[in-house]
PDB file of C-alpha atoms in Angstrom:
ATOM      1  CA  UNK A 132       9.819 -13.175 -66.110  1.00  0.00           C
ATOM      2  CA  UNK A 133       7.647 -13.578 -68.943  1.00  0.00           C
ATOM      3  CA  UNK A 134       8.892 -17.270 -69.312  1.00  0.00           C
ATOM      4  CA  UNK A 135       8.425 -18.760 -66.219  1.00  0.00           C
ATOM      5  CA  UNK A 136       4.587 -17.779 -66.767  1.00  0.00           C
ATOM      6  CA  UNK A 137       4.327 -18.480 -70.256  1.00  0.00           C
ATOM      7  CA  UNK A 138       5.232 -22.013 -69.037  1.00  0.00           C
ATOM      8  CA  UNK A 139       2.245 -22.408 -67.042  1.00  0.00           C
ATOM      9  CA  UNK A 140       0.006 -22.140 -70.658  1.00  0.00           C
ATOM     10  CA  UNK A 141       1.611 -25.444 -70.947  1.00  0.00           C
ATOM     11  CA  UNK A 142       1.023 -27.262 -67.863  1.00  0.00           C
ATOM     12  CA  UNK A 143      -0.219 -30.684 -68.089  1.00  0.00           C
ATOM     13  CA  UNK A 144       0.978 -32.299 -64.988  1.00  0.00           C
ATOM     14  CA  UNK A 145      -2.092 -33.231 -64.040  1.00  0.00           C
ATOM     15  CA  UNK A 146      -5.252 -34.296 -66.205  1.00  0.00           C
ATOM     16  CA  UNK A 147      -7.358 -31.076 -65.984  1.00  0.00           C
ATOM     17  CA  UNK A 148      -4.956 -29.460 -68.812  1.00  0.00           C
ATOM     18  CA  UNK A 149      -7.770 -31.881 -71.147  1.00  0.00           C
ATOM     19  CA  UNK A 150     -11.100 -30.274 -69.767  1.00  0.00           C
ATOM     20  CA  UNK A 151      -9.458 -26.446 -70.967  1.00  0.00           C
ATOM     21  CA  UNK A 152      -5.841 -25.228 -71.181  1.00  0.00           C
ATOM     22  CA  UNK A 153      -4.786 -23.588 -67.858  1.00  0.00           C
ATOM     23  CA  UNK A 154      -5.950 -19.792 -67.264  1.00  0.00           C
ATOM     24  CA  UNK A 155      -3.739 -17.187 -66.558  1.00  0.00           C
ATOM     25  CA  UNK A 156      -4.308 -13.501 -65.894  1.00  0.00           C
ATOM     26  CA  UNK A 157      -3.019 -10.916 -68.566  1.00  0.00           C
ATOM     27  CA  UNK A 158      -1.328  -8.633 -66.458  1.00  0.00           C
ATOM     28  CA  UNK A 159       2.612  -8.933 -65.634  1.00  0.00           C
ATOM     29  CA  UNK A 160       3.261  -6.978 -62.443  1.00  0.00           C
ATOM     30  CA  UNK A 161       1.434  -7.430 -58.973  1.00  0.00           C
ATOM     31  CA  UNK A 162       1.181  -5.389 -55.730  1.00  0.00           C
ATOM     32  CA  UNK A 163      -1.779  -7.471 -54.960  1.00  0.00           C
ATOM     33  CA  UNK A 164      -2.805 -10.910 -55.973  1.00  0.00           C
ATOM     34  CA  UNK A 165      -6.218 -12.574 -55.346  1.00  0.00           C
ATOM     35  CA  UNK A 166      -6.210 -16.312 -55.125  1.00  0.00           C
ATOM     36  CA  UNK A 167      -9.442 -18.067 -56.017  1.00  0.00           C
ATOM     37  CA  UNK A 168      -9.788 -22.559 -55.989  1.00  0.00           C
ATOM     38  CA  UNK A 169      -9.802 -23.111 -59.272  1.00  0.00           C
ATOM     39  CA  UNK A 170     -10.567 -21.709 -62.916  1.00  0.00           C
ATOM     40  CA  UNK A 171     -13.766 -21.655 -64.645  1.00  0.00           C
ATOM     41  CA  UNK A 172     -14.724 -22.916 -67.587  1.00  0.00           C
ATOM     42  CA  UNK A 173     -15.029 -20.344 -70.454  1.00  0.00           C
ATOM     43  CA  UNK A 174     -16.546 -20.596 -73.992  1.00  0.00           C
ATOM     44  CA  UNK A 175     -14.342 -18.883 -76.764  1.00  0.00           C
ATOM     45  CA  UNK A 176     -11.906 -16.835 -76.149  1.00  0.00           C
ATOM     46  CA  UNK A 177      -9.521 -17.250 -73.048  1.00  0.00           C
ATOM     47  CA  UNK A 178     -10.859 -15.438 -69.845  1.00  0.00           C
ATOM     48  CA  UNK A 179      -8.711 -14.342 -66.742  1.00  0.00           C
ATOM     49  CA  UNK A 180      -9.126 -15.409 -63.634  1.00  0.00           C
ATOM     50  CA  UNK A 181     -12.006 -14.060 -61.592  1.00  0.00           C
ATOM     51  CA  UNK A 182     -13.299 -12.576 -64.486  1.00  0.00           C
ATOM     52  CA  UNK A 183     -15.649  -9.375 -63.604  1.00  0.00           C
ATOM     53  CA  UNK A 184     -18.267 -11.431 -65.362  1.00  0.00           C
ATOM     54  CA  UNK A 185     -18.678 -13.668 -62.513  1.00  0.00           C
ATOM     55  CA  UNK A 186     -19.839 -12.829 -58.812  1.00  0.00           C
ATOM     56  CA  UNK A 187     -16.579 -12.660 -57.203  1.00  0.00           C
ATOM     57  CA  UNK A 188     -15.121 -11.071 -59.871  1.00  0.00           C
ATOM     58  CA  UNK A 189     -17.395  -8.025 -60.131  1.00  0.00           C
ATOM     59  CA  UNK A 190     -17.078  -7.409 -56.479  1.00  0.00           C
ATOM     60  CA  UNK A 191     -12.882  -7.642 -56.624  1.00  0.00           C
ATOM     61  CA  UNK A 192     -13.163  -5.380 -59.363  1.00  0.00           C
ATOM     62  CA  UNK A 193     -15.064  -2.606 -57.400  1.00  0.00           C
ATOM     63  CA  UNK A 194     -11.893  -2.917 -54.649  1.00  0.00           C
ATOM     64  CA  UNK A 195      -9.355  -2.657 -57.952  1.00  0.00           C
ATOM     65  CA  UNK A 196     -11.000   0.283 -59.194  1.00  0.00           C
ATOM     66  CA  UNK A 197     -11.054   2.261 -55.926  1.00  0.00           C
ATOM     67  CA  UNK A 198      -7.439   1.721 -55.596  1.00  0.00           C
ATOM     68  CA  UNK A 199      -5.912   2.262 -59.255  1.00  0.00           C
ATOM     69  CA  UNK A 200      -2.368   3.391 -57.884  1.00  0.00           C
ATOM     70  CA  UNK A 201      -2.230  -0.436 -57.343  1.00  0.00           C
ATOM     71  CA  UNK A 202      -1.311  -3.236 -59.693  1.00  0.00           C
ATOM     72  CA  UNK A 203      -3.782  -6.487 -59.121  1.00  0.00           C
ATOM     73  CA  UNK A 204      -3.290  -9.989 -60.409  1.00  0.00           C
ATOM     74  CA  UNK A 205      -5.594 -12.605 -60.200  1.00  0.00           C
ATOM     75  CA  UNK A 206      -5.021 -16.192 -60.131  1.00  0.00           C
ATOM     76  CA  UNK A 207      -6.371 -19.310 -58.914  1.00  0.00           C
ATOM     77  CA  UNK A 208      -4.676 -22.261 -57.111  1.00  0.00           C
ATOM     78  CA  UNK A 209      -5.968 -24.928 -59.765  1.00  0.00           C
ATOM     79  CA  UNK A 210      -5.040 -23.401 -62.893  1.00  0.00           C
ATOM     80  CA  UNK A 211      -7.725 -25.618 -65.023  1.00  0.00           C
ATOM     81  CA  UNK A 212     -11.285 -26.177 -64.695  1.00  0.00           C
ATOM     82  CA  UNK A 213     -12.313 -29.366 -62.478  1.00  0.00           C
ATOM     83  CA  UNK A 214     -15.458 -31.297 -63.624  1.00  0.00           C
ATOM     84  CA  UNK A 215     -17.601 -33.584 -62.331  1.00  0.00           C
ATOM     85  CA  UNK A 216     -18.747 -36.917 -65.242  1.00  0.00           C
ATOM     86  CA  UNK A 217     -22.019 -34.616 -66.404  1.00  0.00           C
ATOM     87  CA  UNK A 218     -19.002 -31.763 -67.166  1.00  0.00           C
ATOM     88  CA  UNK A 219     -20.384 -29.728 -64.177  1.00  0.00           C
ATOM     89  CA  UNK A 220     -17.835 -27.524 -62.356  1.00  0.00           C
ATOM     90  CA  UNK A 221     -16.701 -29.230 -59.099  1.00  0.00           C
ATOM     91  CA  UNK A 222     -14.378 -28.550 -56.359  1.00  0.00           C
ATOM     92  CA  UNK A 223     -10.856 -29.985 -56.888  1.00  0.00           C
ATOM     93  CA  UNK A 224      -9.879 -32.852 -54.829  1.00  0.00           C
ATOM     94  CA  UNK A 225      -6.371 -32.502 -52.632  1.00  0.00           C
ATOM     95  CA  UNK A 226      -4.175 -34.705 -55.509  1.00  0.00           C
ATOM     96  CA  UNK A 227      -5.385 -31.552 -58.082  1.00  0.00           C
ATOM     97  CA  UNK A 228      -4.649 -28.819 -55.948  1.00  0.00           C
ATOM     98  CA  UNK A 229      -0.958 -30.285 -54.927  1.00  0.00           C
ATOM     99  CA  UNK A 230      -0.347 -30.826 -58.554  1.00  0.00           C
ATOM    100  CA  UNK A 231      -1.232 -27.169 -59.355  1.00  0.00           C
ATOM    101  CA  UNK A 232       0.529 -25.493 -56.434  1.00  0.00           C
ATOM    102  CA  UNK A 233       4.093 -25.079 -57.664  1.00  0.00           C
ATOM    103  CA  UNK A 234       2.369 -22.941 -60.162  1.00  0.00           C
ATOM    104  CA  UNK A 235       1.168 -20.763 -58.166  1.00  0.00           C
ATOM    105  CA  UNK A 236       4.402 -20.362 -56.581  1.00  0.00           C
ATOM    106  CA  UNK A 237       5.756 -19.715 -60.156  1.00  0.00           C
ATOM    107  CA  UNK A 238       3.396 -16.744 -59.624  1.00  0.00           C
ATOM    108  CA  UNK A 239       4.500 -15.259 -56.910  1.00  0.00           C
ATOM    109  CA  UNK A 240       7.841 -15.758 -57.129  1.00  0.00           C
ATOM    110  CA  UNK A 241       8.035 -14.231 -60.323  1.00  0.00           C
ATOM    111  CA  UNK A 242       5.866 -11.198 -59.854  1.00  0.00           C
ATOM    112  CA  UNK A 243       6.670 -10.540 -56.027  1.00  0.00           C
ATOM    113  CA  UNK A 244       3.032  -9.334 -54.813  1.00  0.00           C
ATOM    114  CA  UNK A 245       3.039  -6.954 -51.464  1.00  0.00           C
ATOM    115  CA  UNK A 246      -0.151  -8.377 -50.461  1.00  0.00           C
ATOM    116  CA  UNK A 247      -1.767 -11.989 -51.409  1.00  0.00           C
ATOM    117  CA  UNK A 248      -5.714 -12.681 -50.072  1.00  0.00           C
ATOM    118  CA  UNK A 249      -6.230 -15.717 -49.817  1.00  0.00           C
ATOM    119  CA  UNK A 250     -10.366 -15.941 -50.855  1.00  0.00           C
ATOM    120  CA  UNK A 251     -11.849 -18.235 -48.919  1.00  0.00           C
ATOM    121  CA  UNK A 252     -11.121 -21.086 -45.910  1.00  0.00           C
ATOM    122  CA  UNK A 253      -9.828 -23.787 -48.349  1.00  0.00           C
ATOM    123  CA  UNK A 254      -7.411 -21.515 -49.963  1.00  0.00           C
ATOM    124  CA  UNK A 255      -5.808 -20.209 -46.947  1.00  0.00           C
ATOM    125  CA  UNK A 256      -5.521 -23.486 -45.137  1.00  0.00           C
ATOM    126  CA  UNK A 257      -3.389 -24.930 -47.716  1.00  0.00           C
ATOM    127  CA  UNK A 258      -1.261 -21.740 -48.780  1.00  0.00           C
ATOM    128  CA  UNK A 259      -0.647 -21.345 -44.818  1.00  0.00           C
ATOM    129  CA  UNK A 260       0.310 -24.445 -44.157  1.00  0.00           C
ATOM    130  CA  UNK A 261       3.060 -24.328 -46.943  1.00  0.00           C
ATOM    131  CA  UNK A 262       4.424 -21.153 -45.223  1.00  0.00           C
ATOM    132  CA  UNK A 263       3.645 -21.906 -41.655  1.00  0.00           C
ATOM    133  CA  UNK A 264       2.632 -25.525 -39.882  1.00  0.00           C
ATOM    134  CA  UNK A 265      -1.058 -25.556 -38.139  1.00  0.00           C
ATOM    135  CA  UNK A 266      -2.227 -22.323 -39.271  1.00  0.00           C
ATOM    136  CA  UNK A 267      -5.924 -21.558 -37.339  1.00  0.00           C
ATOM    137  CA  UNK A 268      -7.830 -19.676 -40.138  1.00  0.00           C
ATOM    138  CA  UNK A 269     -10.667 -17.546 -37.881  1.00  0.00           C
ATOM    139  CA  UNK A 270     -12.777 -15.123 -40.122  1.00  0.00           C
ATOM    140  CA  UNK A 271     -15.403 -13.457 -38.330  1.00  0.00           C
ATOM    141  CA  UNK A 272     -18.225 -11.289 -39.502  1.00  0.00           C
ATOM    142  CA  UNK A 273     -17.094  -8.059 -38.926  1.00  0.00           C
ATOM    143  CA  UNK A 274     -14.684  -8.669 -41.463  1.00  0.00           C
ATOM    144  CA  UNK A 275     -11.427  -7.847 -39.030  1.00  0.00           C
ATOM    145  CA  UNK A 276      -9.339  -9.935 -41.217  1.00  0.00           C
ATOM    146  CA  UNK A 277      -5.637 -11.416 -39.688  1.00  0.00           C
ATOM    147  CA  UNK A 278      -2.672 -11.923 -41.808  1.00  0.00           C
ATOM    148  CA  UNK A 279       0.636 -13.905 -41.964  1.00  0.00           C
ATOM    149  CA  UNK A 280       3.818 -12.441 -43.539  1.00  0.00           C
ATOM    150  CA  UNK A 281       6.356 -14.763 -44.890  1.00  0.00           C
ATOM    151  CA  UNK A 282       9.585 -13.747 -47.150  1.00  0.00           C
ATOM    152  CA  UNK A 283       7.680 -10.068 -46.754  1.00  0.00           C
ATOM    153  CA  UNK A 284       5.317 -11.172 -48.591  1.00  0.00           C
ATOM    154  CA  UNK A 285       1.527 -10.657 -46.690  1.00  0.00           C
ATOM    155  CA  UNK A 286      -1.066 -13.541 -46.525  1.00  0.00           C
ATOM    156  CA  UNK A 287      -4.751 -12.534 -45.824  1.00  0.00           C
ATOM    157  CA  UNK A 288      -7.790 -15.297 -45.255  1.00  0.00           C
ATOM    158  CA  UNK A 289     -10.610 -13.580 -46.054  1.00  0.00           C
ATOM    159  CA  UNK A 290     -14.138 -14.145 -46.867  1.00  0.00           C
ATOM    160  CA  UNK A 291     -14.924 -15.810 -50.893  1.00  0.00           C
ATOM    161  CA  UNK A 292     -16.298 -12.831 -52.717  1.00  0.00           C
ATOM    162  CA  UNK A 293     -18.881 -15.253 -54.154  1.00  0.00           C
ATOM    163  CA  UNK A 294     -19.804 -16.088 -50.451  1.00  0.00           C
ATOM    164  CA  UNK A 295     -20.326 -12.691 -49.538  1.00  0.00           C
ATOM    165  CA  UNK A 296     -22.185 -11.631 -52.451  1.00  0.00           C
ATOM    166  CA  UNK A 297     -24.938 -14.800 -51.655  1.00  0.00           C
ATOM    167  CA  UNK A 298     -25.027 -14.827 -48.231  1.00  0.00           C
ATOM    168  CA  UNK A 299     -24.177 -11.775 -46.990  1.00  0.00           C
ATOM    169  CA  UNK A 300     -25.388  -9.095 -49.245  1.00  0.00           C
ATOM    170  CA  UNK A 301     -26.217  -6.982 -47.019  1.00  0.00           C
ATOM    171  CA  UNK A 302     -22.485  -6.728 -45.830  1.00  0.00           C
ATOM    172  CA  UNK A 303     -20.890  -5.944 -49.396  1.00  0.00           C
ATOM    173  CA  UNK A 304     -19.860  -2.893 -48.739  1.00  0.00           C
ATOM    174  CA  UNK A 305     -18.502  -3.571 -45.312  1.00  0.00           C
ATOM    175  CA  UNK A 306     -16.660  -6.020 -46.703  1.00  0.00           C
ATOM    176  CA  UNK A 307     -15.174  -4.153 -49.503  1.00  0.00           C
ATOM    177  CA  UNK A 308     -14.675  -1.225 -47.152  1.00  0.00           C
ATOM    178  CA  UNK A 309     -12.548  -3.662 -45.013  1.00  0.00           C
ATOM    179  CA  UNK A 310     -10.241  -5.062 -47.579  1.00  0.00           C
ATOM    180  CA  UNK A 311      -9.520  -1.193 -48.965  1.00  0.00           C
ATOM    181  CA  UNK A 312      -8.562  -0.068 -45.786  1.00  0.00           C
ATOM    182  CA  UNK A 313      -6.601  -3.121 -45.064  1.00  0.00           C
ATOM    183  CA  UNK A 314      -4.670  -2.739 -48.328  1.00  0.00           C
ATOM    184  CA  UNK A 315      -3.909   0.925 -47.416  1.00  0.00           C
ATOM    185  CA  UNK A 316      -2.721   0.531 -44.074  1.00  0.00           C
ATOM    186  CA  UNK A 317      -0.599  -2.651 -44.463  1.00  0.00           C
ATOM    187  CA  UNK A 318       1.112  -0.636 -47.563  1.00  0.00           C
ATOM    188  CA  UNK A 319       1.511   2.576 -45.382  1.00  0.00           C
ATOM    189  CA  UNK A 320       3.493   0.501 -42.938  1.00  0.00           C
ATOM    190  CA  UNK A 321       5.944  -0.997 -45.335  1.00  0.00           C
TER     191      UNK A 321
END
């Protein structure tokens, strides 16, 4: 198991390995993954994905730590930091996110998550068209979030953390409130 991740350290398939080696999460078993873009960049030391230092990660961390009979991984569909010519951060453009996406299957394959949410629009349309063609990605803002299972695996759109913590502030706990029950129920059911 350990292998087929260790590999990904080593990516260089496409040229974002040269702006910061890709960024992996510690942690080698999974009920839940969280799938982000892409990675940050980090000073020093090595960071994990959707680190609690940032926005998203702070508010994914509250979820973990109400639910710590769970195992969480966090990951990121771009493995490496994209930047922009003033070494900004930047989206990634289609070509980077295809070149990054067999790792991410790696992932999953290898640790077997229950449950994978999918944070934010541009993340679940291209994870849900892999599994399933023309995929309608609706999230509303009452956070009744819809899901897709494929190979029993569950896929959840949802909200960006980051999105909900700037825009919708007010909603946080709502929103947090929604994905914990969520996680529950669809785990019950199994």
């Amino acid at each position: 198991m350990t292998d087929s991740l260790d590999a990904i350290k080593n990516c260089k398939t496409c040229s974002l390995h040269k702006n910061q080696l890709p960024t992996l999460d510690p942690r080698r078993s999974a009920d839940i993954f969280w799938l982000g873009i892409s990675a940050k960049l980090y000073d020093g030391d090595a960071q994990s994905p959707l680190s609690s230092q940032t926005l998203t990660g702070s508010i994914i961390q509250r979820i973990e730590n109400s639910l710590p009979q769970l195992n969480f991984y966090s990951t990121n569909l771009v493995k490496c930091p994209p930047l922009n010519e003033k070494g900004k951060l930047r989206k990634p453009n289609t070509d980077e996110i295809d070149a990054c996406l067999n790792n991410f299957i790696i992932e999953r394959d290898t640790l077997k998550p229950r449950i994978i949410f999918l944070l934010g629009k541009l993340v679940a349309k291209k994870v849900l068209n892999v599994i399933q063609e023309n995929c309608d990605i609706k999230l509303d803002n009452i956070f009744q979030y819809h899901f897709a299972i494929h190979d029993k695996t569950i896929y959840v759109p949802i909200h960006h953390p980051s999105y909900i913590g700037v825009y919708k502030r007010k909603d946080v706990e709502s929103y947090i409130s929604s994905i914990q029950e969520l996680i529950i129920k669809r785990l019950e059911e199994e």
